[in-house]
Amino acid sequence: GQNIDQPTEMTATEGAIVQINCTYQTSGFNGLFWYQQHAGEAPTFLSYNVLDGLEEKGRFSSFLSRSKGYSYLLLKELQMKDSASYLCAVRGDNYGQNFVFGPGTRLSVLP
Amino acid sequence: KAGVTQTPRYLIKTRGQQVTLSCSPISGHRSVSWYQQTPGQGLQFLFEYFSETQRNKGNFPGRFSGRQFSNSRSEMNVSTLELGDSALYLCASSFTGTEGPGNTIYFGEGSWLTVV
C-alpha cells in the first residue's frame, strides 16, 4: 500500500528553525517532493530529493533517507509568511505524475 | 511564462448534476494531472494524461473522468454529483513525467466545487 505520515500541526516562533518530518511507505520510489500551500491557494514547489542526503535552497533544506523511508524539511529564520501547510509527496512510478501526498503539516509562525 | 490556468474558479452545483472543469497547462508541458483536495482526505490523485492518453488513474469511481486535447489542455468531468464531491479540484502540469528534477509538477489555482 501507499502511506505517508506527517505531523498534523506545528508551531514555531519567528526567527527560529523548524523541522517537519515525513515518513513514507510506497510501492515504488522516484523522488520525494515538498510543497508549500497557503490557505486558499495552490501548492507551490519547494524542494525535490531523489538521492540520499541534504538539498539546500536558501532558507529551506530537505533531507532524504531512502533506506529509512524518511525525509524532513528544515525551515530556517522563520518568517510570518512561512505560516502555511507543508505537503510531502512521493512519486512512486518511473513514468507519470502519479504522486502520493501526505496529509500536510500546518505550520503556524508566531511573533 | 503563464502558469497553469483552471476554469471556473468557483461553482455551485446540485446533487445529481454533472460538471466539467478545464485546465490549460504551462506552455510546453504535456503531462496534466488532476487532484481532489478535501479537509478530511487531503490531496488525492485522480488521473494523469499524457499526449491525449490516460497514463495513470487513482482510486476514484467511474463518475470521474477526464480527457486531454492535442494542445495538452485537459478537462475533467464528474457525473451524478454527490455532496461528498464538494472539494477543491487541482490541475497540475509537467513536461513529460519521466525521471529528473525538471519534472516537478506545477499546480493551478484550482476550481472550488460546492455540491448542494
CSV table of N, CA and C in Angstrom, one decimal, chain B residues 15-19 63 78-82 85:
chain,number,residue,atom,x,y,z
B,15,ARG,N,-26.9,18.2,-6.4
B,15,ARG,CA,-26.8,16.8,-6.4
B,15,ARG,C,-27.4,16.2,-7.7
B,16,GLY,N,-26.7,15.3,-8.3
B,16,GLY,CA,-27.3,14.6,-9.5
B,16,GLY,C,-26.8,15.3,-10.8
B,17,GLN,N,-26.4,16.6,-10.7
B,17,GLN,CA,-25.9,17.2,-11.9
B,17,GLN,C,-24.5,16.7,-12.3
B,18,GLN,N,-24.0,17.2,-13.4
B,18,GLN,CA,-22.7,16.9,-13.8
B,18,GLN,C,-21.9,18.2,-14.0
B,19,VAL,N,-20.6,18.1,-13.9
B,19,VAL,CA,-19.8,19.3,-14.0
B,19,VAL,C,-18.5,19.0,-14.8
B,63,ARG,N,-17.5,7.8,-12.1
B,63,ARG,CA,-18.2,9.1,-12.3
B,63,ARG,C,-17.2,10.2,-12.6
B,78,VAL,N,-17.3,15.3,-13.8
B,78,VAL,CA,-17.9,14.5,-12.7
B,78,VAL,C,-19.4,14.4,-13.0
B,79,SER,N,-19.9,13.2,-13.1
B,79,SER,CA,-21.3,13.0,-13.4
B,79,SER,C,-22.0,12.6,-12.1
B,80,THR,N,-23.3,12.8,-12.1
B,80,THR,CA,-24.1,12.4,-10.9
B,80,THR,C,-23.5,12.9,-9.6
B,81,LEU,N,-23.4,14.2,-9.5
B,81,LEU,CA,-22.7,14.7,-8.3
B,81,LEU,C,-23.3,14.3,-7.0
B,82,GLU,N,-22.4,14.1,-6.1
B,82,GLU,CA,-22.8,13.8,-4.7
B,82,GLU,C,-22.3,14.9,-3.8
B,85,ASP,N,-18.6,15.2,-3.2
B,85,ASP,CA,-17.7,15.6,-4.2
B,85,ASP,C,-17.3,17.1,-4.0
